[in-house]
Amino acid sequence: MKDFDLRKLPEEFYQDPYPTYRWLRENDPVRRMPDGSLLLTRYADVSAVYRDAKHFSSDKRREFAPKFGPESPLYQHHTASMVFTDAPAHTRVRRLVLGALAAPPSETVEAAITARVDALLDAAAPHGQLDAIADFAAALPVQVIGDLFAIPAARRGPLRQWSLDILTALEPTPDAAQLAAGNQAVTGFLAFLADLIDARRRNPGDPYTDTLTRLIQGEGYDRLSETELLHNCIFILDAAHETTTNMIGNALEAMLRLPEARALLAADPEQMRPALEEFARIESSNQFGNRIATRDTRIAGTAIPAGTPITLCIGAANRDPAAFADPDRLDITRWPNKHLAFGIGVHMCAGITLARQEARIALSRFLARFPNYTLAAPPVRGGRARFRGFRSLPLALATHSHS
Ligand code: HEM
């Protein structure tokens, strides 16, 4: 543990990072990495940095220029998307994005998600098994966000791979092939969106149901510039995919070991609301966040010079015993549950309502239909540190009771 380095993660870390997180939290909570950056693992420190946008910037231009190359599509994309900008530009863009995401009435979204979930379960049922990732958790968000943006069904195919390729480039040490795939994905995505936006401008949808039309038209007198529009569309489509997929997949996997919780949730879908927060806490689909110190400051007594890059370990903070009693135990009734899975502060997840709604409907309808599901083959982990989830989770959908 003493020579732990985020840039050289051992294989066991990808399987189970929690013993490492615990060691760091207990022995070196403000850990200096060989490259001079810091890794924070305590709840109090992680949440304090998230809440303090004045001392800790989200602007990644300095960090991404050497990582991606200042002329690269990845650099252009990641430095233009709202999550990696600061006020005042961020405040303005966030307001426009929140307005567009909230445009469709919640009942409309509820009905659309439910229809998508049921169609996926209908398709799997006759086979008696499914890969809970490919056939369910990953198939759903692309349809849900595709419906919100009114993307023609036949054109949704490449969206998931583009998203994965763009997000994978954010891993601590992407290799040349991952960088090339990420750059190609940004270029492909931009061309796709330019075409889609052009068609929507010529033939607008209803700004009260169609998120893309609302993003194009803006709120009141304010609207996104062309660059803001294109890169934030990419970002929203990316952010909506992998995290939600992993949240659903991680919860289905965790419940394999929790027959009582499954029975409770299948009998009372309302219990899914607190349960969701616990699934998000204990296996956070987004394990790391990043900030840069804007000025000389201190964290937990340690002096932090201006310009220090800081990695915020959400996965470790969410299992800090100082914030959560018995933190390694999954307790679906845990409440209150002040986890940091969706971040906190001015950049807190802008899609949190949609993410919760999607995961709640997906998990409750899955359980209502297949409460006794079992593992059909060993699950395969995603193999990434920042985005924690499964690549494959083969489940047998036993419909009869085992009791
Ligand atoms: C389980 C699912 C999700 C998780 C765990 C998650 C997690 C997060 C986290 C941790 C942040 C904060 C990043 C930071 O402060 O550096 C964030 C921001 C964001 N998320 Fe999510 N997210 C999820 C789903 C979604 C969905 C479905 C959407 C879109 C519909 C979305 C859109 C966004 C956007 C636009 C931001 C940037 C907000 C800002 O910079 O102001 N997310 N998300």
PDB file of N, CA and C in Angstrom, residues 64-108:
ATOM      1  N   PHE A  64      -5.157  18.934 -19.216  1.00  0.00           N
ATOM      2  CA  PHE A  64      -5.480  18.153 -20.413  1.00  0.00           C
ATOM      3  C   PHE A  64      -4.597  18.498 -21.608  1.00  0.00           C
ATOM      4  N   ALA A  65      -3.973  19.691 -21.613  1.00  0.00           N
ATOM      5  CA  ALA A  65      -3.137  20.050 -22.775  1.00  0.00           C
ATOM      6  C   ALA A  65      -2.025  19.015 -22.975  1.00  0.00           C
ATOM      7  N   PRO A  66      -1.229  18.705 -21.925  1.00  0.00           N
ATOM      8  CA  PRO A  66      -0.195  17.673 -22.140  1.00  0.00           C
ATOM      9  C   PRO A  66      -0.774  16.268 -22.292  1.00  0.00           C
ATOM     10  N   LYS A  67      -1.900  15.995 -21.647  1.00  0.00           N
ATOM     11  CA  LYS A  67      -2.456  14.635 -21.681  1.00  0.00           C
ATOM     12  C   LYS A  67      -3.008  14.302 -23.067  1.00  0.00           C
ATOM     13  N   PHE A  68      -3.758  15.232 -23.672  1.00  0.00           N
ATOM     14  CA  PHE A  68      -4.430  14.945 -24.947  1.00  0.00           C
ATOM     15  C   PHE A  68      -3.786  15.643 -26.145  1.00  0.00           C
ATOM     16  N   GLY A  69      -2.958  16.670 -25.894  1.00  0.00           N
ATOM     17  CA  GLY A  69      -2.443  17.501 -26.992  1.00  0.00           C
ATOM     18  C   GLY A  69      -3.429  18.628 -27.230  1.00  0.00           C
ATOM     19  N   PRO A  70      -2.940  19.915 -27.201  1.00  0.00           N
ATOM     20  CA  PRO A  70      -3.854  21.062 -27.216  1.00  0.00           C
ATOM     21  C   PRO A  70      -4.684  21.203 -28.490  1.00  0.00           C
ATOM     22  N   GLU A  71      -4.279  20.531 -29.570  1.00  0.00           N
ATOM     23  CA  GLU A  71      -5.061  20.644 -30.820  1.00  0.00           C
ATOM     24  C   GLU A  71      -6.029  19.471 -30.983  1.00  0.00           C
ATOM     25  N   SER A  72      -5.978  18.505 -30.078  1.00  0.00           N
ATOM     26  CA  SER A  72      -6.732  17.262 -30.310  1.00  0.00           C
ATOM     27  C   SER A  72      -8.231  17.449 -30.083  1.00  0.00           C
ATOM     28  N   PRO A  73      -9.050  16.653 -30.786  1.00  0.00           N
ATOM     29  CA  PRO A  73     -10.493  16.698 -30.538  1.00  0.00           C
ATOM     30  C   PRO A  73     -10.840  16.411 -29.076  1.00  0.00           C
ATOM     31  N   LEU A  74     -10.115  15.491 -28.432  1.00  0.00           N
ATOM     32  CA  LEU A  74     -10.406  15.195 -27.022  1.00  0.00           C
ATOM     33  C   LEU A  74     -10.198  16.430 -26.155  1.00  0.00           C
ATOM     34  N   TYR A  75      -9.117  17.171 -26.427  1.00  0.00           N
ATOM     35  CA  TYR A  75      -8.850  18.385 -25.647  1.00  0.00           C
ATOM     36  C   TYR A  75      -9.972  19.403 -25.875  1.00  0.00           C
ATOM     37  N   GLN A  76     -10.319  19.592 -27.148  1.00  0.00           N
ATOM     38  CA  GLN A  76     -11.371  20.569 -27.444  1.00  0.00           C
ATOM     39  C   GLN A  76     -12.679  20.190 -26.759  1.00  0.00           C
ATOM     40  N   HIS A  77     -12.980  18.894 -26.803  1.00  0.00           N
ATOM     41  CA  HIS A  77     -14.235  18.470 -26.184  1.00  0.00           C
ATOM     42  C   HIS A  77     -14.207  18.636 -24.665  1.00  0.00           C
ATOM     43  N   HIS A  78     -13.207  18.016 -24.032  1.00  0.00           N
ATOM     44  CA  HIS A  78     -13.236  17.986 -22.566  1.00  0.00           C
ATOM     45  C   HIS A  78     -13.062  19.373 -21.947  1.00  0.00           C
ATOM     46  N   THR A  79     -12.425  20.314 -22.648  1.00  0.00           N
ATOM     47  CA  THR A  79     -12.288  21.643 -22.051  1.00  0.00           C
ATOM     48  C   THR A  79     -13.508  22.519 -22.348  1.00  0.00           C
ATOM     49  N   ALA A  80     -14.375  22.075 -23.249  1.00  0.00           N
ATOM     50  CA  ALA A  80     -15.573  22.871 -23.547  1.00  0.00           C
ATOM     51  C   ALA A  80     -16.804  22.337 -22.817  1.00  0.00           C
ATOM     52  N   SER A  81     -16.722  21.144 -22.215  1.00  0.00           N
ATOM     53  CA  SER A  81     -17.933  20.615 -21.588  1.00  0.00           C
ATOM     54  C   SER A  81     -18.065  21.176 -20.172  1.00  0.00           C
ATOM     55  N   MET A  82     -19.302  21.440 -19.773  1.00  0.00           N
ATOM     56  CA  MET A  82     -19.582  22.209 -18.553  1.00  0.00           C
ATOM     57  C   MET A  82     -18.905  21.670 -17.297  1.00  0.00           C
ATOM     58  N   VAL A  83     -18.769  20.360 -17.234  1.00  0.00           N
ATOM     59  CA  VAL A  83     -18.239  19.760 -16.010  1.00  0.00           C
ATOM     60  C   VAL A  83     -16.789  20.194 -15.773  1.00  0.00           C
ATOM     61  N   PHE A  84     -16.096  20.583 -16.843  1.00  0.00           N
ATOM     62  CA  PHE A  84     -14.698  20.988 -16.708  1.00  0.00           C
ATOM     63  C   PHE A  84     -14.507  22.494 -16.900  1.00  0.00           C
ATOM     64  N   THR A  85     -15.517  23.284 -16.523  1.00  0.00           N
ATOM     65  CA  THR A  85     -15.379  24.745 -16.577  1.00  0.00           C
ATOM     66  C   THR A  85     -15.752  25.347 -15.219  1.00  0.00           C
ATOM     67  N   ASP A  86     -15.398  26.613 -15.036  1.00  0.00           N
ATOM     68  CA  ASP A  86     -15.712  27.312 -13.782  1.00  0.00           C
ATOM     69  C   ASP A  86     -16.704  28.442 -14.041  1.00  0.00           C
ATOM     70  N   ALA A  87     -17.225  29.004 -12.930  1.00  0.00           N
ATOM     71  CA  ALA A  87     -18.068  30.201 -13.018  1.00  0.00           C
ATOM     72  C   ALA A  87     -17.221  31.335 -13.617  1.00  0.00           C
ATOM     73  N   PRO A  88     -17.791  32.280 -14.333  1.00  0.00           N
ATOM     74  CA  PRO A  88     -19.224  32.438 -14.587  1.00  0.00           C
ATOM     75  C   PRO A  88     -19.739  31.624 -15.783  1.00  0.00           C
ATOM     76  N   ALA A  89     -18.822  31.142 -16.659  1.00  0.00           N
ATOM     77  CA  ALA A  89     -19.310  30.424 -17.854  1.00  0.00           C
ATOM     78  C   ALA A  89     -20.127  29.201 -17.426  1.00  0.00           C
ATOM     79  N   HIS A  90     -19.618  28.481 -16.431  1.00  0.00           N
ATOM     80  CA  HIS A  90     -20.302  27.266 -15.993  1.00  0.00           C
ATOM     81  C   HIS A  90     -21.724  27.553 -15.493  1.00  0.00           C
ATOM     82  N   THR A  91     -21.869  28.628 -14.717  1.00  0.00           N
ATOM     83  CA  THR A  91     -23.168  28.949 -14.114  1.00  0.00           C
ATOM     84  C   THR A  91     -24.225  29.150 -15.207  1.00  0.00           C
ATOM     85  N   ARG A  92     -23.811  29.856 -16.259  1.00  0.00           N
ATOM     86  CA  ARG A  92     -24.733  30.161 -17.344  1.00  0.00           C
ATOM     87  C   ARG A  92     -25.121  28.888 -18.101  1.00  0.00           C
ATOM     88  N   VAL A  93     -24.107  28.088 -18.449  1.00  0.00           N
ATOM     89  CA  VAL A  93     -24.370  26.874 -19.224  1.00  0.00           C
ATOM     90  C   VAL A  93     -25.200  25.895 -18.386  1.00  0.00           C
ATOM     91  N   ARG A  94     -24.886  25.789 -17.109  1.00  0.00           N
ATOM     92  CA  ARG A  94     -25.623  24.852 -16.242  1.00  0.00           C
ATOM     93  C   ARG A  94     -27.107  25.213 -16.191  1.00  0.00           C
ATOM     94  N   ARG A  95     -27.383  26.509 -16.100  1.00  0.00           N
ATOM     95  CA  ARG A  95     -28.781  26.948 -16.045  1.00  0.00           C
ATOM     96  C   ARG A  95     -29.526  26.518 -17.320  1.00  0.00           C
ATOM     97  N   LEU A  96     -28.863  26.667 -18.462  1.00  0.00           N
ATOM     98  CA  LEU A  96     -29.504  26.296 -19.734  1.00  0.00           C
ATOM     99  C   LEU A  96     -29.677  24.780 -19.837  1.00  0.00           C
ATOM    100  N   VAL A  97     -28.678  24.040 -19.372  1.00  0.00           N
ATOM    101  CA  VAL A  97     -28.767  22.574 -19.445  1.00  0.00           C
ATOM    102  C   VAL A  97     -29.833  22.049 -18.483  1.00  0.00           C
ATOM    103  N   LEU A  98     -29.883  22.608 -17.265  1.00  0.00           N
ATOM    104  CA  LEU A  98     -30.904  22.161 -16.308  1.00  0.00           C
ATOM    105  C   LEU A  98     -32.302  22.444 -16.854  1.00  0.00           C
ATOM    106  N   GLY A  99     -32.460  23.596 -17.489  1.00  0.00           N
ATOM    107  CA  GLY A  99     -33.761  23.944 -18.076  1.00  0.00           C
ATOM    108  C   GLY A  99     -34.163  22.931 -19.134  1.00  0.00           C
ATOM    109  N   ALA A 100     -33.223  22.559 -19.983  1.00  0.00           N
ATOM    110  CA  ALA A 100     -33.541  21.627 -21.072  1.00  0.00           C
ATOM    111  C   ALA A 100     -33.833  20.222 -20.527  1.00  0.00           C
ATOM    112  N   LEU A 101     -33.047  19.801 -19.515  1.00  0.00           N
ATOM    113  CA  LEU A 101     -33.269  18.448 -18.978  1.00  0.00           C
ATOM    114  C   LEU A 101     -34.606  18.360 -18.245  1.00  0.00           C
ATOM    115  N   ALA A 102     -35.047  19.502 -17.688  1.00  0.00           N
ATOM    116  CA  ALA A 102     -36.308  19.493 -16.947  1.00  0.00           C
ATOM    117  C   ALA A 102     -37.504  19.760 -17.864  1.00  0.00           C
ATOM    118  N   ALA A 103     -37.268  19.941 -19.166  1.00  0.00           N
ATOM    119  CA  ALA A 103     -38.357  20.337 -20.064  1.00  0.00           C
ATOM    120  C   ALA A 103     -39.492  19.307 -20.120  1.00  0.00           C
ATOM    121  N   PRO A 104     -39.204  18.029 -20.359  1.00  0.00           N
ATOM    122  CA  PRO A 104     -40.324  17.098 -20.463  1.00  0.00           C
ATOM    123  C   PRO A 104     -40.947  16.821 -19.093  1.00  0.00           C
ATOM    124  N   PRO A 105     -42.273  16.780 -18.998  1.00  0.00           N
ATOM    125  CA  PRO A 105     -42.911  16.495 -17.713  1.00  0.00           C
ATOM    126  C   PRO A 105     -42.476  15.130 -17.180  1.00  0.00           C
ATOM    127  N   SER A 106     -42.344  15.046 -15.866  1.00  0.00           N
ATOM    128  CA  SER A 106     -41.854  13.832 -15.232  1.00  0.00           C
ATOM    129  C   SER A 106     -42.701  12.599 -15.594  1.00  0.00           C
ATOM    130  N   GLU A 107     -44.025  12.772 -15.709  1.00  0.00           N
ATOM    131  CA  GLU A 107     -44.894  11.610 -16.034  1.00  0.00           C
ATOM    132  C   GLU A 107     -44.583  11.091 -17.432  1.00  0.00           C
ATOM    133  N   THR A 108     -44.270  12.018 -18.349  1.00  0.00           N
ATOM    134  CA  THR A 108     -43.953  11.600 -19.721  1.00  0.00           C
ATOM    135  C   THR A 108     -42.672  10.761 -19.703  1.00  0.00           C
TER     136      THR A 108
END
